[in-house]
């Protein structure tokens, strides 16, 4: 390892208590998607301390830039999501959420703190790089909202690389996963509105039973996966909510099915949607009813660029040791709207370990009310933000 690398790592270690303090502040004061007003204000206060100009993206996203003092035209985008979840925290700790039914149960507090940590180190070492580092503190990841505000707002235009990180409770602290190709699935929300006709339950032939139609649709949708798509593909069609009926003895006039579709391939994503609409319509028509669909595209599949993955792996190998860099990992059917960044600019999403078996809460699943992180994992996240930016801007 170079003397310069050792110096940067020393700076990261010395600043780590401040990063932990920031993370705990965000953890105690969580705000859900589209409500991150106080979170954005605190981020701006930290950027002010670094002398960085900033601006809002939408109402609660924050954008800033760091320019190096050396000549250089390269630009890299670093992204951290900042929103929490509508969950009541059950883990007892000194930094437990102060806001009822609000919790950082996915680690976004650590993402924001880590990027602020990296920003401080990068600002202190402007004489070591040229070009521009764009900082994106993105709101609304949990609802597939914020990334498109940054992309559509032009904040990635002309950039050469984008990079983001996510905490992972199923990866040991000190390790990092940098995996080329598909890492996360697309996320589509849908609602199927089933339209029937009411009648007394004793004379079902006089009506059109929306409950029966909806039930047939729920069961038959799985056949799209098992009988019309190659079994080699990874696809999920899930129904999470059913609402129907007015009374126990009335043939239901309407029903609603809400669910999600997850795939890794954009072409199959479109194909599944068309098949679902056709199947549901045919079933409803067979029993005298009809259907209408509502769709919301939360995010595209997240596919790490292979060439950029190799760049990040080389940086991680040098800084953390190859034995601590995971280069093969099973993709997850969960989504992340950093996918929209990668569609705009070649990039990578890395997963840093925050699981410590000696601290049970740090191995809890994401979105669990007992979730917490091993804060030493932020040494890894802060370092990879910092070193990959420096390496790319210096042409390594």
Short mmCIF file of C-alpha atoms in Angstrom, two decimals:
data_model
loop_
_atom_site.label_atom_id
_atom_site.label_comp_id
_atom_site.label_asym_id
_atom_site.label_seq_id
_atom_site.Cartn_x
_atom_site.Cartn_y
_atom_site.Cartn_z
CA UNK A 1 0.00 0.00 0.00
CA UNK A 2 1.26 3.46 -0.89
CA UNK A 3 2.18 6.03 1.76
CA UNK A 4 -0.61 8.23 0.35
CA UNK A 5 -3.15 5.43 0.89
CA UNK A 6 -1.95 5.01 4.47
CA UNK A 7 -2.33 8.73 5.06
CA UNK A 8 -5.92 8.73 3.74
CA UNK A 9 -6.81 5.69 5.85
CA UNK A 10 -5.40 7.40 8.92
CA UNK A 11 -7.54 10.46 8.21
CA UNK A 12 -10.63 8.23 7.80
CA UNK A 13 -9.92 6.48 11.10
CA UNK A 14 -9.38 9.76 12.93
CA UNK A 15 -12.65 11.16 11.58
CA UNK A 16 -14.62 7.99 12.28
CA UNK A 17 -16.06 9.17 15.63
CA UNK A 18 -17.59 12.17 13.83
CA UNK A 19 -19.10 9.89 11.17
CA UNK A 20 -20.57 7.70 13.92
CA UNK A 21 -21.99 10.78 15.62
CA UNK A 22 -23.62 11.87 12.34
CA UNK A 23 -25.07 8.44 11.76
CA UNK A 24 -26.53 8.39 15.26
CA UNK A 25 -28.05 11.82 14.74
CA UNK A 26 -29.78 10.62 11.58
CA UNK A 27 -30.82 7.42 13.34
CA UNK A 28 -32.42 9.33 16.23
CA UNK A 29 -34.21 11.66 13.81
CA UNK A 30 -35.47 9.48 10.94
CA UNK A 31 -37.67 10.86 8.18
CA UNK A 32 -39.49 8.82 5.55
CA UNK A 33 -39.56 9.40 1.80
CA UNK A 34 -40.55 12.92 0.73
CA UNK A 35 -40.32 14.14 4.36
CA UNK A 36 -36.51 14.34 4.79
CA UNK A 37 -36.54 18.08 5.54
CA UNK A 38 -34.52 18.01 8.77
CA UNK A 39 -32.17 15.37 7.33
CA UNK A 40 -31.46 17.57 4.31
CA UNK A 41 -30.91 20.60 6.58
CA UNK A 42 -28.34 18.71 8.67
CA UNK A 43 -26.54 17.53 5.54
CA UNK A 44 -26.40 21.12 4.31
CA UNK A 45 -24.98 22.26 7.65
CA UNK A 46 -22.17 19.72 7.32
CA UNK A 47 -21.48 20.81 3.75
CA UNK A 48 -21.36 24.44 4.94
CA UNK A 49 -18.64 23.47 7.43
CA UNK A 50 -16.64 22.11 4.49
CA UNK A 51 -17.17 25.32 2.50
CA UNK A 52 -19.17 23.53 -0.19
CA UNK A 53 -21.95 25.18 -2.14
CA UNK A 54 -25.11 23.08 -2.27
CA UNK A 55 -28.61 23.11 -3.67
CA UNK A 56 -31.85 21.24 -3.15
CA UNK A 57 -33.03 18.64 -5.63
CA UNK A 58 -36.77 18.51 -5.30
CA UNK A 59 -37.72 19.51 -1.76
CA UNK A 60 -35.48 17.18 0.24
CA UNK A 61 -32.57 16.00 -1.91
CA UNK A 62 -29.19 17.73 -1.63
CA UNK A 63 -26.55 18.19 -4.34
CA UNK A 64 -23.00 19.52 -4.02
CA UNK A 65 -19.65 19.40 -5.84
CA UNK A 66 -16.00 19.08 -4.89
CA UNK A 67 -13.48 20.27 -7.47
CA UNK A 68 -9.88 19.12 -7.36
CA UNK A 69 -6.97 21.57 -7.58
CA UNK A 70 -5.06 19.57 -10.20
CA UNK A 71 -5.88 19.69 -13.93
CA UNK A 72 -8.50 17.15 -14.93
CA UNK A 73 -11.76 16.78 -16.82
CA UNK A 74 -13.13 13.60 -15.29
CA UNK A 75 -16.34 13.65 -13.26
CA UNK A 76 -17.64 11.05 -10.83
CA UNK A 77 -21.00 11.00 -9.05
CA UNK A 78 -21.20 9.66 -5.49
CA UNK A 79 -24.68 8.88 -4.18
CA UNK A 80 -26.14 8.18 -0.74
CA UNK A 81 -29.84 7.64 -0.06
CA UNK A 82 -31.20 9.31 3.08
CA UNK A 83 -34.79 8.21 3.78
CA UNK A 84 -36.07 6.04 6.64
CA UNK A 85 -39.03 3.67 6.94
CA UNK A 86 -42.46 3.80 8.65
CA UNK A 87 -41.44 1.25 11.31
CA UNK A 88 -41.52 1.44 15.11
CA UNK A 89 -38.01 0.67 16.38
CA UNK A 90 -37.79 -2.10 18.98
CA UNK A 91 -34.00 -2.19 19.42
CA UNK A 92 -33.05 -0.43 22.65
CA UNK A 93 -29.97 1.75 22.27
CA UNK A 94 -28.84 5.23 23.24
CA UNK A 95 -29.54 6.48 19.72
CA UNK A 96 -32.97 4.85 19.35
CA UNK A 97 -35.42 6.70 17.09
CA UNK A 98 -37.14 9.61 18.80
CA UNK A 99 -39.98 9.68 16.27
CA UNK A 100 -42.86 7.21 16.64
CA UNK A 101 -43.31 4.81 13.72
CA UNK A 102 -40.18 6.09 12.02
CA UNK A 103 -36.91 4.16 11.86
CA UNK A 104 -33.71 3.84 9.86
CA UNK A 105 -34.23 0.10 9.41
CA UNK A 106 -32.27 -0.19 6.17
CA UNK A 107 -29.02 1.62 6.91
CA UNK A 108 -29.57 4.81 4.95
CA UNK A 109 -28.41 6.78 7.99
CA UNK A 110 -25.01 5.14 7.59
CA UNK A 111 -24.95 5.91 3.87
CA UNK A 112 -25.49 9.64 4.44
CA UNK A 113 -22.92 9.74 7.25
CA UNK A 114 -20.35 7.82 5.20
CA UNK A 115 -20.66 10.14 2.21
CA UNK A 116 -20.30 13.17 4.47
CA UNK A 117 -17.22 11.49 5.92
CA UNK A 118 -15.78 10.94 2.46
CA UNK A 119 -16.59 14.53 1.49
CA UNK A 120 -14.49 15.84 4.37
CA UNK A 121 -11.50 13.69 3.42
CA UNK A 122 -11.80 14.59 -0.26
CA UNK A 123 -12.03 18.29 0.51
CA UNK A 124 -8.89 18.05 2.63
CA UNK A 125 -7.01 16.40 -0.25
CA UNK A 126 -8.03 18.58 -3.21
CA UNK A 127 -4.36 18.98 -4.13
CA UNK A 128 -4.22 15.25 -4.87
CA UNK A 129 -6.76 15.12 -7.70
CA UNK A 130 -8.26 16.98 -10.64
CA UNK A 131 -11.77 16.91 -12.02
CA UNK A 132 -15.08 17.00 -10.18
CA UNK A 133 -16.82 14.90 -7.55
CA UNK A 134 -20.60 15.31 -7.49
CA UNK A 135 -22.30 14.49 -4.19
CA UNK A 136 -25.91 13.33 -4.37
CA UNK A 137 -27.81 12.90 -1.10
CA UNK A 138 -30.91 11.30 -2.53
CA UNK A 139 -34.35 11.25 -1.00
CA UNK A 140 -37.14 8.72 -1.45
CA UNK A 141 -35.27 5.55 -2.36
CA UNK A 142 -37.73 3.37 -0.46
CA UNK A 143 -40.56 4.40 -2.78
CA UNK A 144 -38.54 4.55 -6.01
CA UNK A 145 -38.85 8.33 -6.16
CA UNK A 146 -35.66 10.28 -5.65
CA UNK A 147 -33.22 8.90 -8.21
CA UNK A 148 -35.23 10.09 -11.19
CA UNK A 149 -35.30 13.62 -9.73
CA UNK A 150 -31.51 13.71 -9.90
CA UNK A 151 -31.35 12.07 -13.32
CA UNK A 152 -34.14 14.12 -14.89
CA UNK A 153 -32.76 17.28 -13.28
CA UNK A 154 -29.50 16.90 -15.19
CA UNK A 155 -27.28 16.33 -12.17
CA UNK A 156 -25.63 13.32 -13.84
CA UNK A 157 -25.25 14.89 -17.27
CA UNK A 158 -21.72 14.66 -18.62
CA UNK A 159 -20.45 12.49 -15.76
CA UNK A 160 -18.13 9.57 -16.50
CA UNK A 161 -18.83 7.32 -13.50
CA UNK A 162 -21.37 6.91 -10.72
CA UNK A 163 -20.92 5.01 -7.50
CA UNK A 164 -23.02 4.16 -4.47
CA UNK A 165 -22.95 1.86 -1.45
CA UNK A 166 -25.46 0.02 0.72
CA UNK A 167 -25.11 -1.53 4.16
CA UNK A 168 -25.52 -5.32 4.26
CA UNK A 169 -26.31 -7.13 7.51
CA UNK A 170 -25.58 -10.50 5.86
CA UNK A 171 -21.98 -9.49 5.08
CA UNK A 172 -19.38 -9.44 7.84
CA UNK A 173 -18.02 -6.10 8.99
CA UNK A 174 -14.82 -5.28 7.14
CA UNK A 175 -15.82 -6.99 3.92
CA UNK A 176 -17.33 -5.47 0.79
CA UNK A 177 -19.20 -6.97 -2.17
CA UNK A 178 -18.46 -5.58 -5.62
CA UNK A 179 -20.26 -7.83 -8.10
CA UNK A 180 -20.61 -7.20 -11.84
CA UNK A 181 -23.95 -7.72 -13.57
CA UNK A 182 -27.41 -7.99 -12.03
CA UNK A 183 -27.48 -7.21 -8.31
CA UNK A 184 -31.07 -6.12 -7.74
CA UNK A 185 -34.37 -6.69 -9.53
CA UNK A 186 -36.71 -4.16 -11.05
CA UNK A 187 -39.67 -3.18 -8.88
CA UNK A 188 -43.14 -2.66 -10.32
CA UNK A 189 -46.22 -2.02 -8.20
CA UNK A 190 -49.58 -2.96 -9.63
CA UNK A 191 -53.24 -2.91 -8.71
CA UNK A 192 -55.80 -5.07 -10.49
CA UNK A 193 -59.30 -3.64 -10.15
CA UNK A 194 -61.87 -6.40 -10.67
CA UNK A 195 -65.31 -5.22 -11.73
CA UNK A 196 -68.26 -7.58 -11.18
CA UNK A 197 -71.97 -7.21 -10.47
CA UNK A 198 -73.74 -7.69 -7.13
CA UNK A 199 -76.42 -10.25 -6.36
CA UNK A 200 -77.63 -12.20 -3.36
CA UNK A 201 -75.31 -15.08 -2.54
CA UNK A 202 -78.21 -17.50 -3.02
CA UNK A 203 -78.57 -16.43 -6.67
CA UNK A 204 -74.99 -16.10 -7.90
CA UNK A 205 -76.07 -16.56 -11.52
CA UNK A 206 -77.64 -13.08 -11.40
CA UNK A 207 -74.36 -11.38 -10.64
CA UNK A 208 -70.69 -11.52 -11.47
CA UNK A 209 -68.57 -12.52 -8.48
CA UNK A 210 -65.54 -10.25 -8.19
CA UNK A 211 -64.17 -12.31 -5.27
CA UNK A 212 -64.22 -15.51 -7.30
CA UNK A 213 -62.65 -13.75 -10.29
CA UNK A 214 -59.95 -12.23 -8.09
CA UNK A 215 -59.21 -15.61 -6.54
CA UNK A 216 -58.74 -17.22 -9.93
CA UNK A 217 -56.44 -14.39 -10.97
CA UNK A 218 -54.26 -14.77 -7.84
CA UNK A 219 -53.76 -18.49 -8.48
CA UNK A 220 -53.35 -18.23 -12.26
CA UNK A 221 -50.77 -15.45 -12.19
CA UNK A 222 -48.19 -17.93 -10.93
CA UNK A 223 -48.61 -19.92 -14.14
CA UNK A 224 -47.06 -17.01 -16.03
CA UNK A 225 -43.82 -17.75 -14.19
CA UNK A 226 -43.98 -21.55 -14.22
CA UNK A 227 -45.44 -22.19 -17.68
CA UNK A 228 -44.80 -19.23 -19.97
CA UNK A 229 -41.29 -18.02 -18.98
CA UNK A 230 -38.08 -20.05 -19.00
CA UNK A 231 -37.42 -21.60 -15.56
CA UNK A 232 -33.85 -20.32 -15.91
CA UNK A 233 -35.11 -16.76 -15.35
CA UNK A 234 -35.62 -15.23 -11.91
CA UNK A 235 -39.10 -13.71 -11.68
CA UNK A 236 -41.43 -12.94 -8.82
CA UNK A 237 -45.11 -12.00 -9.06
CA UNK A 238 -46.52 -11.44 -5.59
CA UNK A 239 -49.95 -10.36 -4.35
CA UNK A 240 -49.67 -8.71 -0.95
CA UNK A 241 -53.13 -7.22 -0.48
CA UNK A 242 -56.71 -8.21 -1.39
CA UNK A 243 -59.72 -6.00 -0.72
CA UNK A 244 -63.22 -7.09 -1.72
CA UNK A 245 -66.89 -7.38 -0.89
CA UNK A 246 -69.55 -5.56 1.10
CA UNK A 247 -71.23 -8.31 3.13
CA UNK A 248 -70.99 -12.04 3.82
CA UNK A 249 -74.16 -12.85 1.86
CA UNK A 250 -73.69 -10.64 -1.20
CA UNK A 251 -71.88 -11.53 -4.42
CA UNK A 252 -69.07 -8.99 -4.48
CA UNK A 253 -69.33 -6.29 -7.11
CA UNK A 254 -65.64 -5.33 -6.90
CA UNK A 255 -62.25 -6.46 -5.69
CA UNK A 256 -58.73 -5.01 -5.63
CA UNK A 257 -55.47 -6.92 -5.81
CA UNK A 258 -52.21 -5.14 -5.02
CA UNK A 259 -48.83 -6.66 -5.63
CA UNK A 260 -45.40 -6.41 -7.15
CA UNK A 261 -43.37 -7.84 -10.02
CA UNK A 262 -39.59 -8.36 -9.71
CA UNK A 263 -37.33 -9.34 -12.62
CA UNK A 264 -33.72 -8.82 -13.70
CA UNK A 265 -34.28 -8.45 -17.44
CA UNK A 266 -35.97 -5.39 -18.95
CA UNK A 267 -37.39 -7.31 -21.91
CA UNK A 268 -38.96 -9.97 -19.68
CA UNK A 269 -40.28 -7.21 -17.44
CA UNK A 270 -42.40 -5.86 -20.32
CA UNK A 271 -43.42 -9.35 -21.37
CA UNK A 272 -44.67 -10.27 -17.90
CA UNK A 273 -46.79 -7.13 -17.70
CA UNK A 274 -48.51 -7.87 -21.02
CA UNK A 275 -49.12 -11.49 -20.04
CA UNK A 276 -50.61 -10.45 -16.69
CA UNK A 277 -53.02 -8.00 -18.26
CA UNK A 278 -54.16 -10.51 -20.87
CA UNK A 279 -54.57 -13.34 -18.36
CA UNK A 280 -56.55 -11.26 -15.86
CA UNK A 281 -58.80 -9.85 -18.59
CA UNK A 282 -59.57 -13.30 -20.00
CA UNK A 283 -60.39 -14.74 -16.57
CA UNK A 284 -62.69 -11.84 -15.72
CA UNK A 285 -64.47 -12.04 -19.07
CA UNK A 286 -65.04 -15.78 -18.59
CA UNK A 287 -67.11 -15.05 -15.48
CA UNK A 288 -68.96 -11.98 -16.68
CA UNK A 289 -66.66 -9.34 -15.24
CA UNK A 290 -63.85 -7.07 -16.33
CA UNK A 291 -60.57 -5.72 -14.99
CA UNK A 292 -58.52 -2.54 -15.14
CA UNK A 293 -54.85 -2.20 -14.22
CA UNK A 294 -52.78 0.44 -12.46
CA UNK A 295 -48.98 0.25 -12.72
CA UNK A 296 -46.16 2.19 -11.08
CA UNK A 297 -42.55 1.67 -12.16
CA UNK A 298 -40.54 2.11 -8.94
CA UNK A 299 -37.16 1.22 -10.39
CA UNK A 300 -35.32 -0.59 -13.16
CA UNK A 301 -33.10 -3.65 -12.60
CA UNK A 302 -29.81 -2.67 -10.99
CA UNK A 303 -27.03 -4.03 -13.19
CA UNK A 304 -23.44 -3.15 -12.31
CA UNK A 305 -21.28 -2.20 -15.27
CA UNK A 306 -18.63 -4.95 -15.71
CA UNK A 307 -15.76 -2.58 -16.56
CA UNK A 308 -16.54 -0.25 -13.66
CA UNK A 309 -16.92 -3.25 -11.35
CA UNK A 310 -13.35 -4.24 -12.19
CA UNK A 311 -12.15 -0.72 -11.39
CA UNK A 312 -13.85 -0.75 -7.99
CA UNK A 313 -12.63 -4.28 -7.26
CA UNK A 314 -9.04 -3.22 -7.95
CA UNK A 315 -9.39 -0.29 -5.58
CA UNK A 316 -11.00 -2.48 -2.90
CA UNK A 317 -8.36 -5.20 -3.30
CA UNK A 318 -5.61 -2.67 -2.68
CA UNK A 319 -7.23 -0.96 0.30
CA UNK A 320 -8.97 -3.84 2.09
CA UNK A 321 -7.12 -6.90 0.78
CA UNK A 322 -8.52 -9.25 -1.85
CA UNK A 323 -9.66 -11.69 0.85
CA UNK A 324 -12.15 -9.06 2.03
CA UNK A 325 -13.64 -8.31 -1.39
CA UNK A 326 -16.61 -10.44 -2.44
CA UNK A 327 -16.81 -10.69 -6.22
CA UNK A 328 -19.60 -13.24 -6.61
CA UNK A 329 -22.93 -12.97 -4.79
CA UNK A 330 -26.48 -14.12 -5.44
CA UNK A 331 -28.62 -11.27 -6.81
CA UNK A 332 -31.49 -10.01 -4.67
CA UNK A 333 -35.12 -9.58 -5.74
CA UNK A 334 -35.22 -6.40 -3.67
CA UNK A 335 -34.82 -3.23 -5.69
CA UNK A 336 -32.86 0.01 -5.40
CA UNK A 337 -33.38 3.08 -7.55
CA UNK A 338 -29.64 3.68 -7.88
CA UNK A 339 -30.40 1.58 -10.96
CA UNK A 340 -31.55 4.79 -12.64
CA UNK A 341 -28.13 6.37 -12.02
CA UNK A 342 -26.37 3.41 -13.65
CA UNK A 343 -28.69 3.57 -16.66
CA UNK A 344 -27.57 7.18 -17.16
CA UNK A 345 -23.86 6.86 -16.29
CA UNK A 346 -21.63 3.74 -16.12
CA UNK A 347 -21.52 2.77 -12.49
CA UNK A 348 -21.46 0.30 -9.63
CA UNK A 349 -23.39 -0.28 -6.44
CA UNK A 350 -21.30 -1.94 -3.72
CA UNK A 351 -22.46 -3.59 -0.48
CA UNK A 352 -20.41 -3.04 2.67
CA UNK A 353 -20.61 -5.43 5.59
CA UNK A 354 -22.28 -4.32 8.82
CA UNK A 355 -22.99 -7.73 10.37
CA UNK A 356 -21.21 -8.73 13.56
CA UNK A 357 -22.27 -12.05 15.17
CA UNK A 358 -21.29 -10.68 18.59
CA UNK A 359 -23.99 -8.00 18.18
CA UNK A 360 -27.22 -9.84 17.32
CA UNK A 361 -29.06 -6.73 16.18
CA UNK A 362 -26.45 -6.13 13.46
CA UNK A 363 -27.33 -9.41 11.76
CA UNK A 364 -31.09 -8.71 11.74
CA UNK A 365 -32.68 -8.44 8.31
CA UNK A 366 -33.12 -5.05 6.73
CA UNK A 367 -36.56 -3.55 7.46
CA UNK A 368 -36.69 -5.49 10.75
CA UNK A 369 -37.73 -3.36 13.74
CA UNK A 370 -34.66 -4.65 15.62
CA UNK A 371 -32.22 -3.71 12.81
CA UNK A 372 -28.95 -1.98 13.61
CA UNK A 373 -25.47 -1.89 12.13
CA UNK A 374 -21.94 -2.50 13.34
CA UNK A 375 -20.73 1.09 13.00
CA UNK A 376 -17.19 -0.08 12.24
CA UNK A 377 -18.61 -1.02 8.84
CA UNK A 378 -18.66 2.69 8.02
CA UNK A 379 -14.88 2.65 7.94
CA UNK A 380 -15.28 0.49 4.84
CA UNK A 381 -18.02 2.58 3.24
CA UNK A 382 -16.26 5.89 3.85
CA UNK A 383 -13.01 4.45 2.51
CA UNK A 384 -14.47 3.02 -0.69
CA UNK A 385 -16.28 6.28 -1.50
CA UNK A 386 -13.03 8.15 -0.96
CA UNK A 387 -10.52 5.85 -2.64
CA UNK A 388 -12.58 4.97 -5.70
CA UNK A 389 -13.20 8.67 -6.39
CA UNK A 390 -9.49 9.42 -6.00
CA UNK A 391 -8.45 6.45 -8.13
CA UNK A 392 -10.86 7.27 -10.96
CA UNK A 393 -10.03 10.96 -11.06
CA UNK A 394 -6.31 10.19 -11.10
CA UNK A 395 -6.75 7.74 -13.98
CA UNK A 396 -6.01 4.53 -12.08
#
